[in-house]
Amino acid sequence: MSLNSLTDWHWGKPLARPSHFFTFYGSTLGQDAATPIASGLFKTLPMANAVLPVVTRFLRHPLLLSGVLLLCAGGCSQQQGRDVATQLSEGTPAELFQTSVDRIATLSMQDNLLSLYLLMNKLYQRNPAEWRKSGFLDARTAEREVRNVIEQRQPLPQLGERRNLAALSYALSPEFLGDRVGAFIYAIGSMLITAHGGRQEFYITDVINAQFVSNAARNIEKATWLLSQRQNANGELLLFSNEISEEGSNLSFAVEFGKIVARLDLLTQMLDERYRRIGLNYAQSLLFMNFLPVQ
């Protein structure tokens, strides 16, 4: 196609002559060499008379352009600073005394207890006769009582002085005749807290045994299996939980227990890496004959 027959469009109008084509696309030889493309582009744009002088001024004055860019960068930095300040204001002063692993362990413990309380609610719904054995007027009151004794590390009256694994074994035995749901959840909750050194919040000075946390995860896996298998003398399940039938499937109990196990396993790996790095740092200091800090 020759330039004389060019009929391309330009903002809804045909290009009437070749020179118009070259003017729009910036071939403006003989114009200001500092702004050939910019001036050629804006010649045919709307509001060219207003925009072109501003663009040309910025391009001709590098210091002015640099100043505008610095102002934009400063605005971004201030926004980021405000975001950091907002995040700090939403935290608590106690978080200043927590490492990243301590914070993750604290949040993991909170989430695991919440998962336990959700499981307790679901178990009471599937086994309404259990909360009545505790003598409470409704399931909500029974849930609140179990939650309080777990978090305050108090014994559950119907379990006597049993806690942790002893309470778990007794709660899943046919000999236990009390509120089996409350006893089962209490046993797991007390075992979790014990595995974390008897604490629910963790700080720099606290030490968590990774092996105990891993053992707690394995115990929960076993307890989940026993929950779905243990039967009484009549061949009936001690507690109804997961269900797979022709009417449908309900595996929400296994899913929630799986979340607890996954959090515990993740924390175990993080603790192992934390103490492994401490050992490696010590070994490196010996290898390179570095003195260790004393303060």
Coordinates of C-alpha atoms in Angstrom, one line a residue:
M1 CA 0.0 0.0 0.0
S2 CA 1.4 3.4 -0.9
L3 CA 1.3 6.4 1.3
N4 CA -0.9 8.3 -1.1
S5 CA -3.7 5.7 -0.8
L6 CA -3.4 5.3 3.0
T7 CA -6.8 5.5 4.6
D8 CA -6.1 4.3 8.1
W9 CA -8.2 5.6 11.0
H10 CA -7.1 8.2 13.5
W11 CA -9.5 8.9 16.5
G12 CA -12.4 8.1 14.3
K13 CA -11.2 10.1 11.3
P14 CA -9.4 8.9 8.1
L15 CA -5.8 9.9 7.6
A16 CA -6.3 12.4 4.7
R17 CA -2.6 12.8 3.8
P18 CA 0.7 11.0 4.5
S19 CA 2.0 13.9 6.5
H20 CA -0.8 13.5 9.0
F21 CA 0.2 9.9 9.5
F22 CA 3.8 10.8 10.3
T23 CA 2.8 13.7 12.5
F24 CA 0.7 11.4 14.7
Y25 CA 3.3 8.7 15.1
G26 CA 6.0 11.1 16.2
S27 CA 8.1 11.5 13.0
T28 CA 8.7 15.2 13.6
L29 CA 12.1 15.8 12.2
G30 CA 13.2 19.4 12.5
Q31 CA 11.2 19.9 15.8
D32 CA 12.6 20.1 19.3
A33 CA 15.0 17.2 19.5
A34 CA 14.3 16.8 23.3
T35 CA 10.7 15.9 22.7
P36 CA 10.2 14.5 19.2
I37 CA 7.8 11.7 20.2
A38 CA 5.9 13.5 22.8
S39 CA 5.2 16.6 20.7
G40 CA 4.4 14.6 17.7
L41 CA 2.0 12.4 19.7
F42 CA 0.2 15.3 21.3
K43 CA -0.3 17.3 18.2
T44 CA -3.4 15.4 17.2
L45 CA -4.7 14.5 20.7
P46 CA -7.6 16.3 22.3
M47 CA -6.6 19.1 24.7
A48 CA -3.1 19.1 23.1
N49 CA -2.7 22.8 23.7
A50 CA -3.1 22.2 27.5
V51 CA -1.2 19.0 27.9
L52 CA 1.7 19.4 25.6
P53 CA 3.4 22.4 27.4
V54 CA 3.2 20.6 30.7
V55 CA 4.8 17.4 29.4
T56 CA 7.4 19.4 27.5
R57 CA 8.3 21.4 30.6
F58 CA 8.9 18.2 32.7
L59 CA 11.1 16.7 30.0
R60 CA 13.1 19.9 29.6
H61 CA 13.7 20.3 33.3
P62 CA 15.1 17.0 34.9
L63 CA 15.3 18.6 38.3
L64 CA 11.6 19.4 38.3
L65 CA 10.8 15.8 37.2
S66 CA 13.0 14.4 39.9
G67 CA 11.3 16.5 42.5
V68 CA 7.8 15.1 41.5
L69 CA 9.1 11.6 41.5
L70 CA 10.6 12.1 45.0
L71 CA 7.3 13.4 46.2
C72 CA 5.5 10.3 44.9
A73 CA 8.0 8.0 46.5
G74 CA 7.7 9.9 49.8
G75 CA 4.0 9.5 49.7
C76 CA 4.4 5.7 49.2
S77 CA 6.9 5.5 52.1
Q78 CA 4.5 7.4 54.3
Q79 CA 1.7 5.1 53.4
Q80 CA 3.8 2.1 54.1
G81 CA 4.8 3.7 57.4
R82 CA 1.2 4.2 58.3
D83 CA 0.4 0.5 57.5
V84 CA 3.2 -0.7 59.8
A85 CA 2.0 1.7 62.5
T86 CA -1.5 0.3 62.1
Q87 CA -0.3 -3.3 62.4
L88 CA 1.7 -2.4 65.6
S89 CA -1.3 -0.7 67.1
E90 CA -3.5 -3.7 66.6
G91 CA -1.0 -5.9 68.5
T92 CA -0.5 -6.3 72.2
P93 CA 2.5 -5.2 74.3
A94 CA 3.1 -8.8 75.2
E95 CA 3.9 -9.6 71.5
L96 CA 7.2 -7.6 71.9
F97 CA 8.4 -10.5 74.0
Q98 CA 7.6 -13.2 71.5
T99 CA 9.7 -14.6 68.7
S100 CA 8.0 -15.6 65.4
V101 CA 7.9 -19.2 66.6
D102 CA 6.5 -18.2 70.0
R103 CA 3.7 -16.2 68.2
I104 CA 2.9 -19.1 65.9
A105 CA 2.8 -21.5 68.8
T106 CA 0.4 -19.2 70.7
L107 CA -1.9 -18.8 67.7
S108 CA -1.7 -22.6 67.0
M109 CA -2.8 -23.3 70.6
Q110 CA -5.7 -20.9 70.3
D111 CA -6.9 -22.4 67.1
N112 CA -6.5 -26.0 68.4
L113 CA -8.6 -25.2 71.4
L114 CA -11.3 -23.5 69.2
S115 CA -11.3 -26.6 67.1
L116 CA -11.8 -28.8 70.2
Y117 CA -14.8 -26.6 71.3
L118 CA -16.3 -26.9 67.8
L119 CA -16.0 -30.7 68.0
M120 CA -17.5 -30.7 71.5
N121 CA -20.5 -28.8 70.1
K122 CA -20.9 -31.2 67.2
L123 CA -20.6 -34.2 69.4
Y124 CA -23.2 -32.9 71.8
Q125 CA -25.5 -32.4 68.8
R126 CA -25.0 -36.0 67.7
N127 CA -25.1 -37.4 71.3
P128 CA -27.6 -35.2 73.2
A129 CA -27.9 -37.8 76.0
E130 CA -24.3 -37.1 77.1
W131 CA -24.7 -33.5 78.3
R132 CA -27.7 -34.5 80.4
K133 CA -25.5 -36.8 82.4
S134 CA -23.6 -33.8 83.7
G135 CA -26.8 -32.4 85.3
F136 CA -26.8 -29.1 83.3
L137 CA -29.9 -27.6 81.9
D138 CA -28.6 -27.4 78.3
A139 CA -25.6 -28.3 76.1
R140 CA -24.3 -24.7 76.1
T141 CA -23.9 -24.7 79.8
A142 CA -22.1 -28.0 79.7
E143 CA -19.8 -26.7 77.0
R144 CA -18.9 -23.6 79.0
E145 CA -18.1 -25.7 82.0
V146 CA -15.7 -28.0 80.1
R147 CA -14.1 -25.0 78.4
N148 CA -13.5 -23.3 81.8
V149 CA -11.8 -26.2 83.4
I150 CA -9.6 -26.8 80.4
E151 CA -8.3 -23.2 80.2
Q152 CA -8.0 -22.9 84.0
R153 CA -6.3 -26.2 84.2
Q154 CA -8.7 -27.6 86.8
P155 CA -9.9 -31.2 87.1
L156 CA -13.2 -32.3 85.6
P157 CA -15.3 -33.5 88.6
Q158 CA -16.6 -36.7 86.8
L159 CA -13.0 -37.8 86.0
G160 CA -11.8 -37.3 89.5
E161 CA -8.1 -36.4 89.4
R162 CA -7.5 -37.9 86.0
R163 CA -5.9 -35.7 83.3
N164 CA -4.2 -36.0 80.0
L165 CA -3.7 -39.6 78.8
A166 CA -5.2 -41.2 81.9
A167 CA -8.4 -39.1 81.4
L168 CA -8.4 -40.0 77.7
S169 CA -8.2 -43.7 78.3
Y170 CA -10.9 -43.6 80.9
A171 CA -13.3 -41.4 78.8
L172 CA -13.1 -44.0 76.0
S173 CA -13.6 -47.0 78.2
P174 CA -17.0 -48.8 78.6
E175 CA -16.6 -48.4 82.4
F176 CA -17.1 -44.7 82.2
L177 CA -20.7 -43.8 82.7
G178 CA -20.6 -40.0 82.9
D179 CA -20.7 -37.3 80.2
R180 CA -18.4 -39.0 77.7
V181 CA -18.3 -36.0 75.3
G182 CA -17.2 -33.6 78.0
A183 CA -14.7 -36.0 79.3
F184 CA -13.2 -36.8 75.9
I185 CA -12.8 -33.1 75.0
Y186 CA -11.4 -32.3 78.4
A187 CA -8.8 -35.1 78.1
I188 CA -7.6 -33.9 74.7
G189 CA -7.5 -30.3 75.8
S190 CA -5.5 -31.0 79.0
M191 CA -3.1 -33.2 77.0
L192 CA -2.5 -30.5 74.4
I193 CA -1.7 -27.9 77.1
T194 CA 0.6 -30.4 79.0
A195 CA 2.5 -31.2 75.8
H196 CA 3.2 -27.5 75.4
G197 CA 4.7 -27.2 78.8
G198 CA 1.5 -26.3 80.6
R199 CA 1.2 -23.0 78.9
Q200 CA -1.3 -21.5 76.4
E201 CA 0.9 -18.4 75.5
F202 CA 4.6 -18.5 74.8
Y203 CA 7.4 -16.0 75.1
I204 CA 11.1 -15.7 74.5
T205 CA 12.0 -17.5 77.8
D206 CA 9.7 -20.4 77.2
V207 CA 11.0 -23.7 75.8
I208 CA 8.6 -26.1 74.0
N209 CA 9.6 -29.7 73.6
A210 CA 9.1 -30.6 69.9
Q211 CA 8.9 -34.3 70.7
F212 CA 6.0 -33.8 73.2
V213 CA 4.1 -31.8 70.6
S214 CA 4.6 -34.5 68.0
N215 CA 3.5 -37.2 70.5
A216 CA 0.3 -35.2 71.1
A217 CA -0.4 -35.2 67.4
R218 CA 0.0 -39.0 67.3
N219 CA -2.2 -39.4 70.3
I220 CA -5.0 -37.4 68.7
E221 CA -4.8 -39.6 65.6
K222 CA -5.2 -42.6 67.8
A223 CA -8.1 -41.0 69.8
T224 CA -9.9 -40.1 66.5
W225 CA -9.7 -43.8 65.4
L226 CA -10.9 -45.1 68.8
L227 CA -13.7 -42.6 68.8
S228 CA -15.1 -44.2 65.6
Q229 CA -14.5 -47.8 66.8
R230 CA -15.1 -48.2 70.5
Q231 CA -18.4 -49.9 71.4
N232 CA -20.3 -50.9 74.5
A233 CA -21.4 -54.3 75.6
N234 CA -24.4 -54.2 73.2
G235 CA -22.2 -53.5 70.2
E236 CA -23.2 -49.8 70.0
L237 CA -20.8 -47.0 69.5
L238 CA -19.8 -45.2 72.6
L239 CA -20.1 -41.9 70.7
F240 CA -21.6 -41.1 67.3
S241 CA -19.2 -38.9 65.2
N242 CA -18.4 -39.5 61.5
E243 CA -21.1 -41.2 59.5
I244 CA -21.0 -42.9 56.1
S245 CA -24.4 -44.2 55.0
E246 CA -26.7 -44.4 52.0
E247 CA -28.3 -41.1 53.1
G248 CA -25.0 -39.3 53.0
S249 CA -21.6 -38.8 54.6
N250 CA -20.5 -36.7 57.5
L251 CA -16.8 -36.6 57.9
S252 CA -16.6 -33.1 59.5
F253 CA -15.2 -34.7 62.8
A254 CA -12.3 -36.3 61.0
V255 CA -11.6 -33.0 59.1
E256 CA -11.5 -30.9 62.3
F257 CA -9.3 -33.4 64.0
G258 CA -7.1 -33.4 61.0
K259 CA -6.7 -29.6 61.3
I260 CA -5.4 -30.0 64.9
V261 CA -2.9 -32.7 63.9
A262 CA -1.7 -30.6 60.9
R263 CA -1.1 -27.6 63.2
L264 CA 0.8 -29.7 65.7
D265 CA 3.0 -31.2 63.0
L266 CA 3.8 -27.8 61.5
L267 CA 4.8 -26.5 64.9
T268 CA 6.9 -29.5 65.5
Q269 CA 8.9 -28.9 62.3
M270 CA 9.3 -25.2 63.2
L271 CA 10.6 -26.1 66.6
D272 CA 13.0 -28.6 65.2
E273 CA 14.4 -26.1 62.7
R274 CA 14.6 -23.5 65.5
Y275 CA 16.8 -25.6 67.7
R276 CA 18.7 -27.1 64.8
R277 CA 19.7 -23.6 63.8
I278 CA 20.9 -22.9 67.4
G279 CA 23.1 -26.0 67.2
L280 CA 24.4 -25.1 63.8
N281 CA 25.3 -21.6 64.9
Y282 CA 27.2 -23.0 67.8
A283 CA 29.0 -25.5 65.6
Q284 CA 29.9 -22.7 63.2
S285 CA 31.3 -20.6 66.0
L286 CA 33.6 -23.5 67.0
L287 CA 34.6 -24.2 63.4
F288 CA 35.6 -20.6 62.7
M289 CA 37.0 -20.1 66.2
N290 CA 34.5 -17.3 67.0
F291 CA 34.0 -16.2 70.6
L292 CA 30.4 -16.5 71.8
P293 CA 28.6 -13.4 73.0
V294 CA 28.1 -13.1 76.7
Q295 CA 25.5 -10.3 76.8

